[in-house]
């Protein structure tokens, strides 16, 4: 069986990191599927998905990493072509990736105790975002 749902969120943009673990877990628990995999996917080109220990120190560390890795204040061809000023956000999102697959057993995600699912909105302004949660299994 396959069950597909959405999580709708308002983000602040600018590297906003949101813990979506409980929402994903609820979709798994409510799916009627006992064992399988949950795919978490964002259909946005300036958002990424990963896992982290969701605590303020690491959240800050991850936000600082993006500035070292993909600085805002360098020229981007995307900005030259489109003028929307978010070339860095697209590049950061591509590096992080748009999806994650998490196995679950007995309707419970197989995450570590200190491992939460986060979505990171890299865009340069607040946005409304949709996260797709597709649960597959039996
Ligand atoms: Zn753009």
PDB file of C-alpha atoms and ligand atoms in Angstrom:
ATOM      1  CA  UNK A   1       0.000   0.000   0.000  1.00  0.00           C
ATOM      2  CA  UNK A   2       1.074   3.592  -0.624  1.00  0.00           C
ATOM      3  CA  UNK A   3      -0.256   6.618   1.274  1.00  0.00           C
ATOM      4  CA  UNK A   4       0.751  10.145   0.283  1.00  0.00           C
ATOM      5  CA  UNK A   5       0.249  13.242   2.412  1.00  0.00           C
ATOM      6  CA  UNK A   6       1.523  16.789   2.701  1.00  0.00           C
ATOM      7  CA  UNK A   7       2.925  18.957   5.461  1.00  0.00           C
ATOM      8  CA  UNK A   8       2.330  22.662   4.852  1.00  0.00           C
ATOM      9  CA  UNK A   9       4.603  25.142   6.572  1.00  0.00           C
ATOM     10  CA  UNK A  10       5.304  28.860   6.686  1.00  0.00           C
ATOM     11  CA  UNK A  11       9.060  29.502   6.884  1.00  0.00           C
ATOM     12  CA  UNK A  12      11.147  32.585   7.563  1.00  0.00           C
ATOM     13  CA  UNK A  13      13.579  31.806   4.723  1.00  0.00           C
ATOM     14  CA  UNK A  14      17.260  32.745   5.117  1.00  0.00           C
ATOM     15  CA  UNK A  15      18.382  29.312   6.342  1.00  0.00           C
ATOM     16  CA  UNK A  16      15.348  28.730   8.570  1.00  0.00           C
ATOM     17  CA  UNK A  17      15.610  25.194  10.029  1.00  0.00           C
ATOM     18  CA  UNK A  18      12.370  23.470  11.016  1.00  0.00           C
ATOM     19  CA  UNK A  19      12.048  20.164  12.879  1.00  0.00           C
ATOM     20  CA  UNK A  20       9.350  18.153  11.069  1.00  0.00           C
ATOM     21  CA  UNK A  21       9.950  14.827  12.869  1.00  0.00           C
ATOM     22  CA  UNK A  22       6.665  14.706  14.797  1.00  0.00           C
ATOM     23  CA  UNK A  23       4.632  15.586  11.695  1.00  0.00           C
ATOM     24  CA  UNK A  24       6.316  12.883   9.608  1.00  0.00           C
ATOM     25  CA  UNK A  25       5.917  10.353  12.441  1.00  0.00           C
ATOM     26  CA  UNK A  26       2.195  11.202  12.667  1.00  0.00           C
ATOM     27  CA  UNK A  27       1.694  10.538   8.944  1.00  0.00           C
ATOM     28  CA  UNK A  28       3.434   7.165   9.362  1.00  0.00           C
ATOM     29  CA  UNK A  29       1.357   6.280  12.437  1.00  0.00           C
ATOM     30  CA  UNK A  30      -1.902   7.300  10.702  1.00  0.00           C
ATOM     31  CA  UNK A  31      -1.094   5.576   7.388  1.00  0.00           C
ATOM     32  CA  UNK A  32      -2.462   2.160   8.308  1.00  0.00           C
ATOM     33  CA  UNK A  33       0.872   0.674   7.212  1.00  0.00           C
ATOM     34  CA  UNK A  34       2.888  -1.188   9.854  1.00  0.00           C
ATOM     35  CA  UNK A  35       6.280  -1.659   8.203  1.00  0.00           C
ATOM     36  CA  UNK A  36       7.972   0.037   5.282  1.00  0.00           C
ATOM     37  CA  UNK A  37       9.651   3.250   4.252  1.00  0.00           C
ATOM     38  CA  UNK A  38       8.655   6.894   4.402  1.00  0.00           C
ATOM     39  CA  UNK A  39       9.956   9.211   1.709  1.00  0.00           C
ATOM     40  CA  UNK A  40      10.106  12.867   2.686  1.00  0.00           C
ATOM     41  CA  UNK A  41      10.437  15.143  -0.334  1.00  0.00           C
ATOM     42  CA  UNK A  42      10.264  18.861  -1.073  1.00  0.00           C
ATOM     43  CA  UNK A  43       9.203  20.048  -4.525  1.00  0.00           C
ATOM     44  CA  UNK A  44      11.076  23.335  -4.092  1.00  0.00           C
ATOM     45  CA  UNK A  45      14.453  24.334  -5.536  1.00  0.00           C
ATOM     46  CA  UNK A  46      15.611  26.380  -2.544  1.00  0.00           C
ATOM     47  CA  UNK A  47      14.748  23.898   0.252  1.00  0.00           C
ATOM     48  CA  UNK A  48      16.721  20.921   1.567  1.00  0.00           C
ATOM     49  CA  UNK A  49      15.955  17.959   3.827  1.00  0.00           C
ATOM     50  CA  UNK A  50      18.298  16.117   6.193  1.00  0.00           C
ATOM     51  CA  UNK A  51      18.622  14.902   9.778  1.00  0.00           C
ATOM     52  CA  UNK A  52      20.374  16.553  12.715  1.00  0.00           C
ATOM     53  CA  UNK A  53      20.385  16.538  16.499  1.00  0.00           C
ATOM     54  CA  UNK A  54      17.937  19.414  16.771  1.00  0.00           C
ATOM     55  CA  UNK A  55      19.480  21.593  19.459  1.00  0.00           C
ATOM     56  CA  UNK A  56      20.345  25.314  19.211  1.00  0.00           C
ATOM     57  CA  UNK A  57      24.127  24.798  19.049  1.00  0.00           C
ATOM     58  CA  UNK A  58      23.999  22.455  16.086  1.00  0.00           C
ATOM     59  CA  UNK A  59      21.302  24.500  14.380  1.00  0.00           C
ATOM     60  CA  UNK A  60      23.642  27.518  14.565  1.00  0.00           C
ATOM     61  CA  UNK A  61      26.630  25.422  13.446  1.00  0.00           C
ATOM     62  CA  UNK A  62      24.740  24.190  10.383  1.00  0.00           C
ATOM     63  CA  UNK A  63      23.620  27.714   9.468  1.00  0.00           C
ATOM     64  CA  UNK A  64      27.234  28.959   9.733  1.00  0.00           C
ATOM     65  CA  UNK A  65      28.441  26.065   7.568  1.00  0.00           C
ATOM     66  CA  UNK A  66      26.351  27.248   4.620  1.00  0.00           C
ATOM     67  CA  UNK A  67      27.950  30.690   4.703  1.00  0.00           C
ATOM     68  CA  UNK A  68      31.447  29.132   4.624  1.00  0.00           C
ATOM     69  CA  UNK A  69      30.512  26.623   1.928  1.00  0.00           C
ATOM     70  CA  UNK A  70      28.290  28.725  -0.341  1.00  0.00           C
ATOM     71  CA  UNK A  71      28.710  32.421   0.543  1.00  0.00           C
ATOM     72  CA  UNK A  72      25.914  34.887  -0.187  1.00  0.00           C
ATOM     73  CA  UNK A  73      28.181  37.763  -1.179  1.00  0.00           C
ATOM     74  CA  UNK A  74      29.760  36.306  -4.328  1.00  0.00           C
ATOM     75  CA  UNK A  75      28.325  36.637  -7.850  1.00  0.00           C
ATOM     76  CA  UNK A  76      25.949  33.916  -9.106  1.00  0.00           C
ATOM     77  CA  UNK A  77      25.056  33.443 -12.768  1.00  0.00           C
ATOM     78  CA  UNK A  78      21.481  32.645 -11.673  1.00  0.00           C
ATOM     79  CA  UNK A  79      21.163  36.124 -10.180  1.00  0.00           C
ATOM     80  CA  UNK A  80      22.590  37.717 -13.312  1.00  0.00           C
ATOM     81  CA  UNK A  81      19.995  35.889 -15.431  1.00  0.00           C
ATOM     82  CA  UNK A  82      16.943  36.165 -13.204  1.00  0.00           C
ATOM     83  CA  UNK A  83      17.656  39.000 -10.780  1.00  0.00           C
ATOM     84  CA  UNK A  84      15.992  37.272  -7.837  1.00  0.00           C
ATOM     85  CA  UNK A  85      19.144  37.320  -5.698  1.00  0.00           C
ATOM     86  CA  UNK A  86      18.840  33.766  -4.438  1.00  0.00           C
ATOM     87  CA  UNK A  87      21.508  31.948  -6.478  1.00  0.00           C
ATOM     88  CA  UNK A  88      23.222  30.922  -3.235  1.00  0.00           C
ATOM     89  CA  UNK A  89      19.930  29.450  -1.955  1.00  0.00           C
ATOM     90  CA  UNK A  90      19.535  27.205  -5.015  1.00  0.00           C
ATOM     91  CA  UNK A  91      23.141  25.987  -4.761  1.00  0.00           C
ATOM     92  CA  UNK A  92      22.802  25.272  -1.025  1.00  0.00           C
ATOM     93  CA  UNK A  93      19.568  23.358  -1.576  1.00  0.00           C
ATOM     94  CA  UNK A  94      21.142  21.241  -4.323  1.00  0.00           C
ATOM     95  CA  UNK A  95      24.012  20.333  -2.019  1.00  0.00           C
ATOM     96  CA  UNK A  96      21.733  19.295   0.820  1.00  0.00           C
ATOM     97  CA  UNK A  97      19.274  17.360  -1.345  1.00  0.00           C
ATOM     98  CA  UNK A  98      15.495  17.423  -1.679  1.00  0.00           C
ATOM     99  CA  UNK A  99      14.528  14.100  -0.095  1.00  0.00           C
ATOM    100  CA  UNK A 100      15.145  11.516   2.567  1.00  0.00           C
ATOM    101  CA  UNK A 101      14.018   7.891   2.930  1.00  0.00           C
ATOM    102  CA  UNK A 102      13.448   6.583   6.472  1.00  0.00           C
ATOM    103  CA  UNK A 103      12.493   2.989   7.306  1.00  0.00           C
ATOM    104  CA  UNK A 104       9.855   2.294   9.949  1.00  0.00           C
ATOM    105  CA  UNK A 105       8.712  -0.745  11.903  1.00  0.00           C
ATOM    106  CA  UNK A 106       5.522  -1.120  13.955  1.00  0.00           C
ATOM    107  CA  UNK A 107       4.514   2.352  12.671  1.00  0.00           C
ATOM    108  CA  UNK A 108       7.554   3.972  14.283  1.00  0.00           C
ATOM    109  CA  UNK A 109      10.321   5.713  12.332  1.00  0.00           C
ATOM    110  CA  UNK A 110      13.727   4.064  12.821  1.00  0.00           C
ATOM    111  CA  UNK A 111      15.399   7.325  13.823  1.00  0.00           C
ATOM    112  CA  UNK A 112      18.090   7.585  16.461  1.00  0.00           C
ATOM    113  CA  UNK A 113      17.217   9.139  19.814  1.00  0.00           C
ATOM    114  CA  UNK A 114      19.154  12.299  18.953  1.00  0.00           C
ATOM    115  CA  UNK A 115      18.251  12.368  15.288  1.00  0.00           C
ATOM    116  CA  UNK A 116      15.491  14.644  14.016  1.00  0.00           C
ATOM    117  CA  UNK A 117      14.252  15.296  10.485  1.00  0.00           C
ATOM    118  CA  UNK A 118      14.698  18.898   9.423  1.00  0.00           C
ATOM    119  CA  UNK A 119      13.848  20.963   6.414  1.00  0.00           C
ATOM    120  CA  UNK A 120      16.020  23.981   5.679  1.00  0.00           C
ATOM    121  CA  UNK A 121      14.579  26.900   3.725  1.00  0.00           C
ATOM    122  CA  UNK A 122      17.483  28.707   2.065  1.00  0.00           C
ATOM    123  CA  UNK A 123      15.457  31.251   0.141  1.00  0.00           C
ATOM    124  CA  UNK A 124      15.962  34.967   0.709  1.00  0.00           C
ATOM    125  CA  UNK A 125      12.421  35.658   1.958  1.00  0.00           C
ATOM    126  CA  UNK A 126       9.614  33.972   3.981  1.00  0.00           C
ATOM    127  CA  UNK A 127       7.783  31.303   1.972  1.00  0.00           C
ATOM    128  CA  UNK A 128       4.880  28.862   2.173  1.00  0.00           C
ATOM    129  CA  UNK A 129       6.295  25.353   1.721  1.00  0.00           C
ATOM    130  CA  UNK A 130       4.922  21.884   1.100  1.00  0.00           C
ATOM    131  CA  UNK A 131       6.682  18.729   2.247  1.00  0.00           C
ATOM    132  CA  UNK A 132       5.443  15.507   0.654  1.00  0.00           C
ATOM    133  CA  UNK A 133       5.405  12.418   2.891  1.00  0.00           C
ATOM    134  CA  UNK A 134       4.869   9.183   0.983  1.00  0.00           C
ATOM    135  CA  UNK A 135       4.522   6.050   3.093  1.00  0.00           C
ATOM    136  CA  UNK A 136       5.042   2.663   1.379  1.00  0.00           C
ATOM    137  CA  UNK A 137       4.824  -0.768   2.913  1.00  0.00           C
ATOM    138  CA  UNK A 138       2.426  -3.348   4.281  1.00  0.00           C
TER     139      UNK A 138
HETATM  140 ZN1  LIG B   1      16.023  31.836  -8.028  1.00  0.00          ZN
END
